[in-house]
Amino acid sequence: MTTQIGFTPPDLAPQAPGPVRRRHVVYLPGYDPEAGKRYRALFAREFTRYAKRFDLAKRSITRAETRPDGLVQTWTVETGRAGTETHTTYEVLLWDDLVRADFRRPLIASMALLTAGILHGVATGKLFRLYGLNWKYGNVILYPFGMTLILAALAAVLGQGVAHLAAGWLPGLAAGLVGALAGIGLVLAATPLLDRIFLRQLINDWVFNWQHSNGWRRDYEDRLALFAAHVAGIHKAGAVDEILIVGHSSGGLTAAEVAARVLPATAGSAPGPRLSLLTLGAGLPLVAINPRARGVRAELMSLVTTDRMVWADYQAPQDWMNFPGFNPARDLGETPAGPVRNPVIRSTQFRDIIVTEVYRRISFRPFRMHFQFLMANDLPGEYDFFALTLGPQALRERVLTPAIVPLRPETPPEPVPVHREI
C-alpha cells in the first residue's frame, strides 16, 4: 500500500479539559507466551533510559504486583514537576496462558493447521488482500509456511533414506515405520532451533488469527469479556481522568475488541473518565480482512463512528509487521453507520526519533524495529511512547497538538548508540 500515513477525522477537534493528573493505562499484549515477564521488564528498562535522556523532573516507578488469578499485572508511575505530577496506574492484562496452551500443541499439528490456514487464505483471497495492504507483512506470513515446507521436505528425505536402509534387515512395513519415526524425530530435534528464530511463535500466531477470524476461539472470547468487564469497572469507579487502552502488534486488535465492548458496558452511566484507545503497529487486517470475522468487523466499525472514545493508531513503514496506510473506515469494505470519527492515524517517523547509527543497525532486524513502538526515543518527536502513556496530555490533545518533551539540558544532541534488544 502506497497511501500516505496520516488521517484526522474531519469532526475531531482539540479540547481543553485540563491536564491529566490521574491516568489508568490498560495494556494488551499481542500473541506472546512470555507476556507476563516481557512487558514489565521492557517498560522498566526503557522508562529508566527515557528518564535519563528527557526532561521529566520527577520520575518514579513501583514494583509490579500480579493479581492472584494471574490475569492482571500492575505498577504505578509518577512523572512531572512538583505540584503538576501525573500519576499513572499501569496494568498489563494477560492472556499468555492461552498462548502457552497453543504452544503445548505438537509442532507437527501446528504446521498442519498452518498449512490449512494458508490454503484457506489463498482460496478465499485473504492472503492476496493482505499482500496488497503490505507485501512485507505478506512475506512475514509466508515465512513460517515456507520453512514448514522445507522442514517437511527434509523430514521426508531423511525418512525415506532411513526406510531404504532399514529395508535391508526389516520387513517393508516396519522399515517404513522406522523411516517415519526418523522424519518426526528430525522435526522434534529442530524445535529448539525453530524457537530461537521465532518460527513456532509465527506459526502459532498465524493459526490463532485464522481460528479467531473464523470464530473458533471461545477461550479468547471469554477472556475478552473478562477484560472488558475489568475496564468497565475502572470507568464506573471514576477515580481517574483518563482510561487509556493500549495495544501493540496483534494486541492492537485485542485492545480494539476490548474497547468496543467497554462502550456498551459503560453506556448510560454517569459521566466518567475520558476513554481513549491507542494502537501501535497493529495487525488489524490479519483477522478483520476475513469477511467471516463479522463480529470483529462490526466492533471496529463501532469504534470508527463513536464519539465517546478517541482512537489513535500509530503506524510505521519501516516496520514489516504492521499495515502502514491502513484505515479501517475505508479499507474493510464496510460502510460506516454514521460520521467517521476514528481513528486518528499518524506515522511514528522513526527515522527522526532514532539516531542514525542505531536506525541503520536495526533497519535489518524486523523484530527489533517492531518493538521500537514500545521503546524510548533517542531524540524528541511527536511520537513518544512515554509521553503518550504517562504525560499530562490526554490522547486527543497529544495526537492533535503534541507538546514535545525536550531532552535534559545536559544531554548531548547526538547520543552514543546503545545496543538494545527486545
Coordinates of C-alpha atoms in Angstrom, one line a residue:
M1 CA 0.0 0.0 0.0
T2 CA 1.4 3.4 -1.0
T3 CA -1.2 5.5 0.8
Q4 CA 0.4 8.3 2.8
I5 CA 0.3 7.7 6.5
G6 CA -1.9 10.3 8.2
F7 CA -5.6 10.9 8.7
T8 CA -7.6 13.2 11.0
P9 CA -11.4 12.7 11.1
P10 CA -13.0 15.9 10.0
D11 CA -15.1 16.5 13.1
L12 CA -12.3 15.8 15.6
A13 CA -11.0 19.0 17.2
P14 CA -8.8 19.7 20.2
Q15 CA -10.5 20.2 23.5
A16 CA -9.2 22.0 26.6
P17 CA -10.3 19.8 29.6
G18 CA -7.2 20.4 31.6
P19 CA -4.1 18.2 32.1
V20 CA -4.3 14.6 33.0
R21 CA -3.3 14.2 36.7
R22 CA -4.5 10.6 37.2
R23 CA -4.5 8.1 34.3
H24 CA -5.2 4.3 34.2
V25 CA -3.3 2.6 31.4
V26 CA -4.6 -0.8 30.3
Y27 CA -2.0 -2.5 28.1
L28 CA -3.0 -5.5 25.9
P29 CA 0.0 -7.6 24.7
G30 CA 0.0 -9.4 21.4
Y31 CA 0.3 -13.2 20.9
D32 CA 3.2 -13.8 23.2
P33 CA 3.8 -16.8 25.5
E34 CA 6.1 -14.7 27.7
A35 CA 3.9 -11.6 28.1
G36 CA 3.8 -11.9 31.9
K37 CA 7.6 -11.4 32.0
R38 CA 8.4 -9.4 28.9
Y39 CA 6.4 -6.2 29.1
R40 CA 7.1 -5.2 32.6
A41 CA 10.9 -5.8 32.1
L42 CA 10.8 -3.9 28.8
F43 CA 8.8 -1.0 30.3
A44 CA 11.1 -0.6 33.3
R45 CA 14.3 -0.7 31.2
E46 CA 13.1 1.7 28.6
F47 CA 11.5 4.1 31.1
T48 CA 14.8 4.2 33.0
R49 CA 16.6 5.0 29.8
Y50 CA 13.9 7.6 28.8
A51 CA 14.1 9.3 32.2
K52 CA 17.9 9.7 31.9
R53 CA 17.6 11.4 28.4
F54 CA 14.4 13.5 28.6
D55 CA 13.4 16.4 30.9
L56 CA 10.8 14.8 33.2
A57 CA 11.8 16.3 36.5
K58 CA 10.1 13.9 38.9
R59 CA 10.0 10.2 37.8
S60 CA 9.4 7.1 39.9
I61 CA 8.1 3.6 39.3
T62 CA 6.9 1.0 41.7
R63 CA 7.4 -2.8 41.8
A64 CA 4.9 -4.8 39.8
E65 CA 2.2 -6.9 41.5
T66 CA 0.3 -9.7 39.8
R67 CA -3.3 -10.5 40.8
P68 CA -3.8 -13.9 42.3
D69 CA -5.7 -15.1 39.2
G70 CA -2.7 -14.2 37.1
L71 CA -4.7 -12.0 34.7
V72 CA -3.6 -8.5 35.8
Q73 CA -0.1 -7.2 36.4
T74 CA 0.0 -3.7 37.9
W75 CA 2.6 -1.0 38.8
T76 CA 2.4 2.8 39.2
V77 CA 4.5 5.6 37.7
E78 CA 4.8 9.3 38.6
T79 CA 6.2 11.9 36.3
G80 CA 6.2 15.7 36.1
R81 CA 7.1 18.7 38.2
A82 CA 6.2 19.4 41.8
G83 CA 2.5 20.2 42.0
T84 CA 1.8 19.1 38.5
E85 CA 2.6 15.4 38.5
T86 CA 0.8 12.8 36.5
H87 CA 0.1 9.6 38.5
T88 CA -0.4 6.6 36.2
T89 CA -1.6 3.2 37.2
Y90 CA -0.2 0.9 34.5
E91 CA -1.8 -2.6 34.0
V92 CA -1.0 -5.4 31.7
L93 CA -4.0 -7.6 31.0
L94 CA -2.6 -11.1 30.4
W95 CA -3.8 -13.9 28.1
D96 CA -0.4 -15.6 27.7
D97 CA -1.8 -18.7 29.3
L98 CA -3.9 -19.2 26.2
V99 CA -0.9 -18.7 24.1
R100 CA 1.2 -21.2 26.1
A101 CA -1.7 -23.7 25.7
D102 CA -1.3 -23.4 21.9
F103 CA 2.4 -24.0 22.3
R104 CA 1.8 -27.3 24.0
R105 CA 0.2 -28.5 20.8
P106 CA 2.7 -30.7 18.9
L107 CA 4.7 -28.7 16.4
I108 CA 3.7 -31.1 13.6
A109 CA 0.0 -30.4 14.4
S110 CA 0.6 -26.6 14.3
M111 CA 2.3 -27.0 11.0
A112 CA -0.7 -28.9 9.6
L113 CA -3.0 -26.2 10.9
L114 CA -0.8 -23.5 9.4
T115 CA -1.0 -25.3 6.0
A116 CA -4.7 -25.5 6.2
G117 CA -4.9 -21.8 7.1
I118 CA -2.7 -20.7 4.3
L119 CA -4.6 -22.8 1.8
H120 CA -7.8 -21.3 3.1
G121 CA -6.3 -17.8 2.8
V122 CA -5.4 -18.5 -0.9
A123 CA -8.8 -20.0 -1.7
T124 CA -10.7 -17.0 -0.2
G125 CA -8.3 -14.4 -1.5
K126 CA -7.5 -13.2 2.0
L127 CA -3.7 -13.8 1.5
F128 CA -3.7 -11.7 -1.6
R129 CA -5.6 -8.9 0.1
L130 CA -3.0 -8.9 2.9
Y131 CA -0.2 -8.8 0.3
G132 CA -2.0 -5.8 -1.3
L133 CA -2.0 -4.0 2.1
N134 CA 1.6 -4.7 2.9
W135 CA 3.8 -7.0 0.8
K136 CA 6.4 -7.1 3.6
Y137 CA 3.8 -8.5 6.1
G138 CA 2.8 -10.9 3.4
N139 CA 6.4 -12.2 3.3
V140 CA 6.3 -12.5 7.1
I141 CA 3.2 -14.6 6.8
L142 CA 4.7 -16.9 4.2
Y143 CA 8.0 -17.2 6.0
P144 CA 6.7 -19.9 8.5
F145 CA 4.9 -21.7 5.8
G146 CA 8.0 -21.8 3.6
M147 CA 10.1 -23.0 6.5
T148 CA 7.4 -25.6 7.2
L149 CA 7.6 -26.9 3.6
I150 CA 11.4 -27.0 3.8
L151 CA 11.4 -28.9 7.1
A152 CA 8.7 -31.3 5.8
A153 CA 10.8 -31.9 2.7
L154 CA 14.0 -32.6 4.8
A155 CA 12.0 -34.9 7.1
A156 CA 10.6 -36.8 4.1
V157 CA 14.1 -37.2 2.6
L158 CA 15.5 -38.4 5.9
G159 CA 12.6 -40.7 6.5
Q160 CA 12.8 -42.2 3.0
G161 CA 16.6 -42.7 3.4
V162 CA 16.3 -44.4 6.7
A163 CA 13.4 -46.6 5.4
H164 CA 15.6 -47.6 2.5
L165 CA 18.5 -48.5 4.7
A166 CA 16.2 -50.4 7.2
A167 CA 14.5 -52.3 4.3
G168 CA 17.7 -54.5 4.1
W169 CA 17.0 -56.0 7.6
L170 CA 13.3 -55.3 8.4
P171 CA 10.0 -56.1 6.7
G172 CA 8.7 -53.3 4.4
L173 CA 6.0 -52.0 6.8
A174 CA 8.4 -51.9 9.8
A175 CA 11.1 -50.2 7.6
G176 CA 8.5 -47.6 6.6
L177 CA 7.6 -47.0 10.3
V178 CA 11.2 -46.6 11.2
G179 CA 11.6 -44.0 8.4
A180 CA 8.5 -42.1 9.6
L181 CA 9.8 -42.0 13.1
A182 CA 13.2 -40.7 11.8
G183 CA 11.4 -37.9 10.0
I184 CA 9.3 -37.0 13.1
G185 CA 12.5 -37.1 15.2
L186 CA 14.1 -34.5 12.9
V187 CA 11.2 -32.1 13.4
L188 CA 11.3 -32.6 17.2
A189 CA 15.1 -32.2 17.3
A190 CA 14.8 -29.0 15.3
T191 CA 12.2 -27.4 17.7
P192 CA 14.7 -25.6 19.9
L193 CA 16.4 -24.0 16.9
L194 CA 13.0 -23.1 15.4
D195 CA 12.1 -21.3 18.7
R196 CA 15.3 -19.3 18.5
I197 CA 14.2 -17.9 15.1
F198 CA 10.6 -17.3 16.3
L199 CA 9.3 -19.8 13.8
R200 CA 7.0 -21.7 16.2
Q201 CA 5.6 -18.4 17.5
L202 CA 4.9 -17.2 14.0
I203 CA 3.3 -20.5 13.1
N204 CA 1.0 -20.4 16.1
D205 CA 0.3 -16.7 15.7
W206 CA -1.0 -17.2 12.2
V207 CA -3.0 -20.3 13.3
F208 CA -4.6 -18.3 16.1
N209 CA -5.5 -15.4 13.8
W210 CA -7.0 -17.8 11.3
Q211 CA -9.0 -19.5 14.0
H212 CA -10.1 -16.2 15.6
S213 CA -11.2 -14.8 12.2
N214 CA -13.5 -17.8 11.7
G215 CA -14.9 -17.6 15.3
W216 CA -13.2 -20.7 16.6
R217 CA -11.6 -19.3 19.8
R218 CA -14.1 -19.5 22.6
D219 CA -11.3 -19.3 25.2
Y220 CA -10.1 -16.0 23.8
E221 CA -13.7 -14.6 23.5
D222 CA -14.2 -15.4 27.2
R223 CA -11.0 -13.6 28.1
L224 CA -12.1 -10.5 26.2
A225 CA -15.3 -10.5 28.2
L226 CA -13.4 -10.5 31.4
F227 CA -11.1 -7.8 30.2
A228 CA -14.0 -5.6 29.1
A229 CA -15.7 -6.0 32.5
H230 CA -12.5 -5.1 34.3
V231 CA -12.1 -1.8 32.3
A232 CA -15.8 -1.0 32.7
G233 CA -15.3 -1.4 36.5
I234 CA -12.4 1.1 36.4
H235 CA -14.7 3.5 34.5
K236 CA -17.5 3.1 37.0
A237 CA -15.1 3.8 39.9
G238 CA -14.4 7.2 38.3
A239 CA -11.1 7.7 40.2
V240 CA -9.0 8.8 37.2
D241 CA -9.1 11.5 34.5
E242 CA -8.4 9.2 31.5
I243 CA -8.6 5.5 30.8
L244 CA -6.1 4.7 28.1
I245 CA -6.4 1.2 26.4
V246 CA -3.2 0.4 24.6
G247 CA -2.3 -2.5 22.2
H248 CA 0.8 -3.3 20.3
S249 CA 1.1 -5.6 17.3
S250 CA -1.7 -8.2 17.3
G251 CA -2.5 -6.8 20.7
G252 CA -3.8 -3.8 18.8
L253 CA -6.8 -5.8 17.7
T254 CA -7.2 -7.2 21.3
A255 CA -7.2 -3.6 22.6
A256 CA -9.8 -2.6 19.9
E257 CA -12.0 -5.5 20.7
V258 CA -11.9 -4.7 24.5
A259 CA -12.5 -1.0 23.8
A260 CA -15.5 -1.8 21.6
R261 CA -17.1 -4.0 24.4
V262 CA -16.4 -1.3 27.0
L263 CA -18.5 1.2 25.1
P264 CA -21.9 -0.6 25.6
A265 CA -20.9 -1.7 29.1
T266 CA -20.5 2.0 30.1
A267 CA -23.3 3.5 28.1
G268 CA -25.9 5.4 30.1
S269 CA -23.7 5.6 33.2
A270 CA -22.8 8.9 34.8
P271 CA -20.0 10.9 33.1
G272 CA -16.8 9.3 34.0
P273 CA -13.1 9.3 32.9
R274 CA -12.2 10.0 29.3
L275 CA -12.0 6.8 27.2
S276 CA -9.0 6.6 24.8
L277 CA -7.7 3.8 22.6
L278 CA -4.1 3.7 21.4
T279 CA -3.0 1.1 18.9
L280 CA 0.7 0.8 17.9
G281 CA 2.0 -1.2 14.9
A282 CA -1.3 -3.0 14.8
G283 CA -2.1 -6.1 12.7
L284 CA -5.9 -5.4 12.5
P285 CA -6.3 -6.8 8.9
L286 CA -4.9 -10.2 9.9
V287 CA -8.3 -11.1 11.4
A288 CA -10.6 -8.3 10.2
I289 CA -9.9 -8.8 6.4
N290 CA -11.7 -12.1 6.6
P291 CA -15.4 -11.5 5.7
R292 CA -16.3 -14.3 8.1
A293 CA -15.0 -12.2 11.0
R294 CA -18.3 -10.4 11.2
G295 CA -18.2 -9.7 14.9
V296 CA -14.7 -8.2 14.8
R297 CA -15.5 -6.1 11.7
A298 CA -18.7 -4.8 13.5
E299 CA -16.7 -3.9 16.6
L300 CA -14.1 -2.0 14.6
M301 CA -16.8 -0.1 12.8
S302 CA -18.5 0.8 16.1
L303 CA -15.2 2.4 17.1
V304 CA -15.0 4.3 13.8
T305 CA -18.3 6.1 14.4
T306 CA -18.3 6.5 18.2
D307 CA -18.0 10.0 19.8
R308 CA -17.4 8.5 23.3
M309 CA -13.8 7.4 22.7
V310 CA -10.8 8.8 20.8
W311 CA -8.8 6.2 18.9
A312 CA -5.3 6.9 17.7
D313 CA -3.4 4.5 15.5
Y314 CA 0.3 4.9 15.0
Q315 CA 1.9 3.2 12.0
A316 CA 5.5 2.8 10.7
P317 CA 6.5 1.9 7.1
Q318 CA 9.9 0.7 8.5
D319 CA 8.1 -2.0 10.4
W320 CA 7.4 -5.1 8.4
M321 CA 4.7 -6.3 10.9
N322 CA 2.1 -3.6 10.6
F323 CA 0.0 -2.2 7.8
P324 CA 1.1 1.4 7.1
G325 CA -1.7 3.4 5.5
F326 CA -4.5 1.1 6.5
N327 CA -7.6 2.9 7.6
P328 CA -10.5 0.6 8.9
A329 CA -13.0 3.3 8.0
R330 CA -12.0 3.0 4.3
D331 CA -10.3 -0.4 3.8
L332 CA -12.5 -3.0 5.4
G333 CA -15.2 -2.8 2.8
E334 CA -17.8 -1.8 5.4
T335 CA -20.0 1.3 5.3
P336 CA -19.8 3.3 8.5
A337 CA -23.2 3.7 10.2
G338 CA -22.6 7.3 10.9
P339 CA -19.9 10.1 10.6
V340 CA -16.3 8.9 10.7
R341 CA -14.9 10.0 14.0
N342 CA -12.0 7.5 14.3
P343 CA -9.2 6.6 14.1
V344 CA -6.7 9.4 14.1
I345 CA -3.8 7.9 12.1
R346 CA -0.2 9.1 12.5
S347 CA 3.2 8.0 11.4
T348 CA 5.8 7.4 14.1
Q349 CA 8.5 8.9 11.9
F350 CA 11.1 6.6 13.4
R351 CA 13.8 8.0 11.2
D352 CA 13.5 11.3 13.0
I353 CA 13.5 10.0 16.6
I354 CA 16.2 7.3 16.4
V355 CA 19.9 8.4 15.9
T356 CA 21.3 7.5 12.5
E357 CA 23.7 4.8 13.7
V358 CA 21.0 2.9 15.6
Y359 CA 18.4 3.3 12.9
R360 CA 20.8 1.9 10.3
R361 CA 21.6 -1.1 12.5
I362 CA 18.0 -2.0 13.4
S363 CA 16.6 -1.4 9.9
F364 CA 17.6 -5.0 9.0
R365 CA 16.1 -6.6 12.2
P366 CA 12.3 -6.8 11.7
F367 CA 11.5 -7.9 15.3
R368 CA 13.7 -5.2 16.8
M369 CA 12.1 -2.5 14.7
H370 CA 8.6 -3.8 15.5
F371 CA 9.3 -3.3 19.2
Q372 CA 10.5 0.3 18.7
F373 CA 6.9 1.4 19.3
L374 CA 7.4 0.5 23.0
M375 CA 10.9 1.8 23.4
A376 CA 12.4 5.1 24.4
N377 CA 13.2 7.7 21.7
D378 CA 16.7 8.8 21.2
L379 CA 15.5 12.2 20.1
P380 CA 12.4 14.3 20.8
G381 CA 9.5 13.8 18.5
E382 CA 5.7 13.8 18.1
Y383 CA 5.7 10.0 18.6
D384 CA 6.8 9.4 22.1
F385 CA 5.5 6.2 23.8
F386 CA 6.1 7.5 27.3
A387 CA 4.6 10.9 26.7
L388 CA 1.5 9.2 25.3
T389 CA 1.1 6.9 28.2
L390 CA 2.5 8.9 31.1
G391 CA 2.3 12.6 30.1
P392 CA -0.1 15.3 31.1
Q393 CA -1.9 15.5 27.7
A394 CA -4.9 13.3 27.1
L395 CA -4.7 11.2 24.0
R396 CA -6.9 13.5 21.9
E397 CA -4.7 16.5 22.7
R398 CA -1.5 14.6 22.3
V399 CA -2.1 13.5 18.7
L400 CA -3.6 16.8 17.6
T401 CA -1.4 19.3 19.4
P402 CA 1.5 17.4 20.9
A403 CA 3.7 19.1 23.5
I404 CA 7.2 17.7 22.6
V405 CA 9.2 16.5 25.6
P406 CA 12.7 18.0 25.3
L407 CA 16.0 16.4 26.1
R408 CA 17.5 17.1 29.5
P409 CA 19.7 20.2 29.3
E410 CA 22.9 18.2 29.9
T411 CA 22.1 15.6 27.3
P412 CA 24.2 15.8 24.1
P413 CA 22.1 16.1 20.9
E414 CA 23.7 13.0 19.3
P415 CA 23.9 10.3 22.0
V416 CA 26.3 7.4 21.7
P417 CA 24.3 4.5 20.1
V418 CA 23.4 1.8 22.5
H419 CA 22.7 -1.9 21.7
R420 CA 19.1 -2.6 22.7
E421 CA 17.5 -6.0 22.4
I422 CA 13.8 -6.7 22.8

